[in-house]
PDB file of C-alpha atoms in Angstrom:
ATOM      1  CA  UNK A  19     104.357 120.545 105.724  1.00 73.00           C
ATOM      2  CA  UNK A  20     103.977 124.134 104.925  1.00 82.00           C
ATOM      3  CA  UNK A  21     107.398 124.882 106.614  1.00 85.00           C
ATOM      4  CA  UNK A  22     108.864 122.231 104.326  1.00 89.00           C
ATOM      5  CA  UNK A  23     107.306 123.716 101.446  1.00 88.00           C
ATOM      6  CA  UNK A  24     108.580 127.101 102.119  1.00 88.00           C
ATOM      7  CA  UNK A  25     112.165 125.852 102.786  1.00 89.00           C
ATOM      8  CA  UNK A  26     111.732 124.022  99.238  1.00 92.00           C
ATOM      9  CA  UNK A  27     110.837 127.249  97.514  1.00 90.00           C
ATOM     10  CA  UNK A  28     113.480 129.210  99.243  1.00 91.00           C
ATOM     11  CA  UNK A  29     116.013 126.542  98.227  1.00 92.00           C
ATOM     12  CA  UNK A  30     114.792 126.687  94.459  1.00 93.00           C
ATOM     13  CA  UNK A  31     115.200 130.476  94.604  1.00 91.00           C
ATOM     14  CA  UNK A  32     118.509 130.247  95.960  1.00 91.00           C
ATOM     15  CA  UNK A  33     119.737 127.827  93.046  1.00 94.00           C
ATOM     16  CA  UNK A  34     118.837 130.613  90.769  1.00 93.00           C
ATOM     17  CA  UNK A  35     120.494 133.323  92.752  1.00 92.00           C
ATOM     18  CA  UNK A  36     117.182 134.894  93.957  1.00 91.00           C
ATOM     19  CA  UNK A  37     117.613 135.971  97.598  1.00 88.00           C
ATOM     20  CA  UNK A  38     114.466 137.520  99.044  1.00 85.00           C
ATOM     21  CA  UNK A  39     114.880 140.309 101.491  1.00 86.00           C
ATOM     22  CA  UNK A  40     112.052 139.704 103.634  1.00 86.00           C
ATOM     23  CA  UNK A  41     110.259 136.305 104.226  1.00 86.00           C
ATOM     24  CA  UNK A  42     106.706 136.703 105.288  1.00 86.00           C
ATOM     25  CA  UNK A  43     104.605 133.842 106.876  1.00 84.00           C
ATOM     26  CA  UNK A  44     103.170 131.506 104.619  1.00 80.00           C
ATOM     27  CA  UNK A  45      99.619 131.989 103.549  1.00 79.00           C
ATOM     28  CA  UNK A  46      97.694 129.188 104.775  1.00 81.00           C
ATOM     29  CA  UNK A  47      93.805 128.265 104.558  1.00 80.00           C
ATOM     30  CA  UNK A  48      91.806 126.012 106.621  1.00 82.00           C
ATOM     31  CA  UNK A  49      93.129 122.516 107.473  1.00 82.00           C
ATOM     32  CA  UNK A  50      89.899 120.620 107.241  1.00 87.00           C
ATOM     33  CA  UNK A  51      87.157 120.661 104.540  1.00 90.00           C
ATOM     34  CA  UNK A  52      88.809 122.287 101.778  1.00 89.00           C
ATOM     35  CA  UNK A  53      88.974 119.774  98.915  1.00 92.00           C
ATOM     36  CA  UNK A  54      86.088 119.660  96.464  1.00 95.00           C
ATOM     37  CA  UNK A  55      87.341 116.578  94.788  1.00 96.00           C
ATOM     38  CA  UNK A  56      88.492 113.233  95.713  1.00 96.00           C
ATOM     39  CA  UNK A  57      89.307 109.987  93.900  1.00 97.00           C
ATOM     40  CA  UNK A  58      88.677 106.886  96.005  1.00 97.00           C
ATOM     41  CA  UNK A  59      89.808 103.568  95.329  1.00 96.00           C
ATOM     42  CA  UNK A  60      87.629 100.250  96.013  1.00 95.00           C
ATOM     43  CA  UNK A  61      88.676  96.861  96.885  1.00 93.00           C
ATOM     44  CA  UNK A  62      86.297  93.727  97.435  1.00 93.00           C
ATOM     45  CA  UNK A  63      87.453  91.071  99.751  1.00 91.00           C
ATOM     46  CA  UNK A  64      85.805  87.890  99.089  1.00 91.00           C
ATOM     47  CA  UNK A  65      87.453  86.515 102.472  1.00 92.00           C
ATOM     48  CA  UNK A  66      85.561  89.055 104.489  1.00 91.00           C
ATOM     49  CA  UNK A  67      82.788  89.572 101.991  1.00 91.00           C
ATOM     50  CA  UNK A  68      83.211  93.455 102.383  1.00 90.00           C
ATOM     51  CA  UNK A  69      84.189  96.158 100.357  1.00 94.00           C
ATOM     52  CA  UNK A  70      86.900  98.837 101.378  1.00 94.00           C
ATOM     53  CA  UNK A  71      86.635 102.356  99.888  1.00 96.00           C
ATOM     54  CA  UNK A  72      89.292 104.664 100.731  1.00 95.00           C
ATOM     55  CA  UNK A  73      92.962 105.440  99.360  1.00 94.00           C
ATOM     56  CA  UNK A  74      95.684 103.244  97.830  1.00 89.00           C
ATOM     57  CA  UNK A  75      98.679 102.274  99.874  1.00 81.00           C
ATOM     58  CA  UNK A  76     101.906 103.736  98.517  1.00 80.00           C
ATOM     59  CA  UNK A  77     103.779 100.570  98.619  1.00 81.00           C
ATOM     60  CA  UNK A  78     101.310  97.834  99.023  1.00 78.00           C
ATOM     61  CA  UNK A  79      98.805  96.962  96.071  1.00 77.00           C
ATOM     62  CA  UNK A  80      95.547  97.206  98.264  1.00 83.00           C
ATOM     63  CA  UNK A  81      93.151  99.994  99.538  1.00 89.00           C
ATOM     64  CA  UNK A  82      93.126 101.463 102.986  1.00 89.00           C
ATOM     65  CA  UNK A  83      89.540 101.585 103.696  1.00 92.00           C
ATOM     66  CA  UNK A  84      88.193 104.761 105.632  1.00 94.00           C
ATOM     67  CA  UNK A  85      84.796 105.808 106.742  1.00 96.00           C
ATOM     68  CA  UNK A  86      85.437 109.610 106.861  1.00 95.00           C
ATOM     69  CA  UNK A  87      87.802 111.964 105.080  1.00 95.00           C
ATOM     70  CA  UNK A  88      88.302 115.253 107.271  1.00 94.00           C
ATOM     71  CA  UNK A  89      90.011 117.237 104.273  1.00 93.00           C
ATOM     72  CA  UNK A  90      87.084 117.021 101.946  1.00 95.00           C
ATOM     73  CA  UNK A  91      83.814 119.227 101.666  1.00 96.00           C
ATOM     74  CA  UNK A  92      81.850 118.476 104.779  1.00 96.00           C
ATOM     75  CA  UNK A  93      78.886 117.380 102.428  1.00 96.00           C
ATOM     76  CA  UNK A  94      80.914 114.182 101.425  1.00 97.00           C
ATOM     77  CA  UNK A  95      82.867 113.904 104.472  1.00 96.00           C
ATOM     78  CA  UNK A  96      81.400 110.548 105.460  1.00 97.00           C
ATOM     79  CA  UNK A  97      80.827 109.368 101.805  1.00 97.00           C
ATOM     80  CA  UNK A  98      83.678 106.668 101.982  1.00 97.00           C
ATOM     81  CA  UNK A  99      81.726 104.580 104.550  1.00 97.00           C
ATOM     82  CA  UNK A 100      78.548 104.935 102.641  1.00 97.00           C
ATOM     83  CA  UNK A 101      80.103 104.026  99.452  1.00 97.00           C
ATOM     84  CA  UNK A 102      81.609 100.877 101.018  1.00 96.00           C
ATOM     85  CA  UNK A 103      78.021  99.816 102.269  1.00 96.00           C
ATOM     86  CA  UNK A 104      76.624 100.496  98.827  1.00 97.00           C
ATOM     87  CA  UNK A 105      79.164  98.501  96.932  1.00 96.00           C
ATOM     88  CA  UNK A 106      79.137  95.586  99.410  1.00 95.00           C
ATOM     89  CA  UNK A 107      75.421  95.153  98.666  1.00 95.00           C
ATOM     90  CA  UNK A 108      75.908  95.051  94.551  1.00 95.00           C
ATOM     91  CA  UNK A 109      76.706  92.249  92.407  1.00 94.00           C
ATOM     92  CA  UNK A 110      79.315  94.350  90.605  1.00 94.00           C
ATOM     93  CA  UNK A 111      81.274  95.075  93.986  1.00 93.00           C
ATOM     94  CA  UNK A 112      84.466  93.557  92.474  1.00 93.00           C
ATOM     95  CA  UNK A 113      84.328  95.339  89.147  1.00 94.00           C
ATOM     96  CA  UNK A 114      84.331  98.943  90.799  1.00 95.00           C
ATOM     97  CA  UNK A 115      87.973 100.045  91.115  1.00 94.00           C
ATOM     98  CA  UNK A 116      87.492 103.856  91.518  1.00 96.00           C
ATOM     99  CA  UNK A 117      85.049 106.279  92.555  1.00 97.00           C
ATOM    100  CA  UNK A 118      85.301 110.052  92.168  1.00 98.00           C
ATOM    101  CA  UNK A 119      83.396 112.642  94.149  1.00 98.00           C
ATOM    102  CA  UNK A 120      83.129 116.323  93.236  1.00 97.00           C
ATOM    103  CA  UNK A 121      81.359 119.147  95.150  1.00 97.00           C
ATOM    104  CA  UNK A 122      80.108 122.173  93.286  1.00 96.00           C
ATOM    105  CA  UNK A 123      78.393 125.224  95.001  1.00 94.00           C
ATOM    106  CA  UNK A 124      74.876 123.629  94.253  1.00 96.00           C
ATOM    107  CA  UNK A 125      75.394 119.899  93.698  1.00 97.00           C
ATOM    108  CA  UNK A 126      77.576 116.710  94.452  1.00 97.00           C
ATOM    109  CA  UNK A 127      78.555 114.337  91.729  1.00 98.00           C
ATOM    110  CA  UNK A 128      79.717 110.829  92.004  1.00 98.00           C
ATOM    111  CA  UNK A 129      81.498 109.111  89.029  1.00 98.00           C
ATOM    112  CA  UNK A 130      81.557 105.300  89.636  1.00 97.00           C
ATOM    113  CA  UNK A 131      83.940 103.549  87.343  1.00 96.00           C
ATOM    114  CA  UNK A 132      82.382 100.054  86.368  1.00 95.00           C
ATOM    115  CA  UNK A 133      84.637  97.346  84.638  1.00 93.00           C
ATOM    116  CA  UNK A 134      81.579  95.418  83.395  1.00 81.00           C
ATOM    117  CA  UNK A 135      79.321  96.394  80.564  1.00 74.00           C
ATOM    118  CA  UNK A 136      75.827  95.097  81.924  1.00 85.00           C
ATOM    119  CA  UNK A 137      74.362  96.423  85.065  1.00 90.00           C
ATOM    120  CA  UNK A 138      71.513  94.405  86.857  1.00 94.00           C
ATOM    121  CA  UNK A 139      68.435  96.028  87.316  1.00 95.00           C
ATOM    122  CA  UNK A 140      68.772  95.463  90.992  1.00 96.00           C
ATOM    123  CA  UNK A 141      72.168  97.109  91.058  1.00 96.00           C
ATOM    124  CA  UNK A 142      70.943  99.931  89.047  1.00 95.00           C
ATOM    125  CA  UNK A 143      68.044 100.580  91.383  1.00 97.00           C
ATOM    126  CA  UNK A 144      70.193 100.458  94.469  1.00 97.00           C
ATOM    127  CA  UNK A 145      72.700 103.053  92.904  1.00 97.00           C
ATOM    128  CA  UNK A 146      69.751 105.254  91.947  1.00 97.00           C
ATOM    129  CA  UNK A 147      68.366 104.903  95.560  1.00 98.00           C
ATOM    130  CA  UNK A 148      71.767 105.834  96.842  1.00 98.00           C
ATOM    131  CA  UNK A 149      71.899 108.841  94.940  1.00 97.00           C
ATOM    132  CA  UNK A 150      68.529 110.146  95.936  1.00 98.00           C
ATOM    133  CA  UNK A 151      68.962 109.332  99.734  1.00 97.00           C
ATOM    134  CA  UNK A 152      72.391 111.115  99.656  1.00 97.00           C
ATOM    135  CA  UNK A 153      71.675 113.868  97.470  1.00 96.00           C
ATOM    136  CA  UNK A 154      74.073 112.904  94.793  1.00 97.00           C
ATOM    137  CA  UNK A 155      74.021 112.768  91.042  1.00 97.00           C
ATOM    138  CA  UNK A 156      75.590 109.484  90.235  1.00 97.00           C
ATOM    139  CA  UNK A 157      77.178 108.701  86.889  1.00 97.00           C
ATOM    140  CA  UNK A 158      78.572 105.331  85.733  1.00 94.00           C
ATOM    141  CA  UNK A 159      81.658 105.195  83.513  1.00 92.00           C
TER     142      UNK A 159
END
């Protein structure tokens, strides 16, 4: 991917008549654990009675469920699997399309988008306990 991007940049330079004299090696960073923010999709399957948390398929309107994500901050690496378990136990499991996780230096924030105005007391308590257990500040949107 890095070589592809380098070739693309050189191609764009060439289109504008810019020919670099010396081409240094691309500057790279770590391959894993470098993202501090991730937007995850959620999909509840009534057939299997489970909730998948992960990423949207590019060509298919469904969610590819994952348990871990290696490119995010290690503090949230296993969060997709934990969120899947949480959502499966909620009454609003089919009403949560997106979850955003953000890491700062000192905290982890989860924004759970809910497509329902009212939240049951049981769901509120489960979400609050989840946040405490995982050291996450949880917001509902």
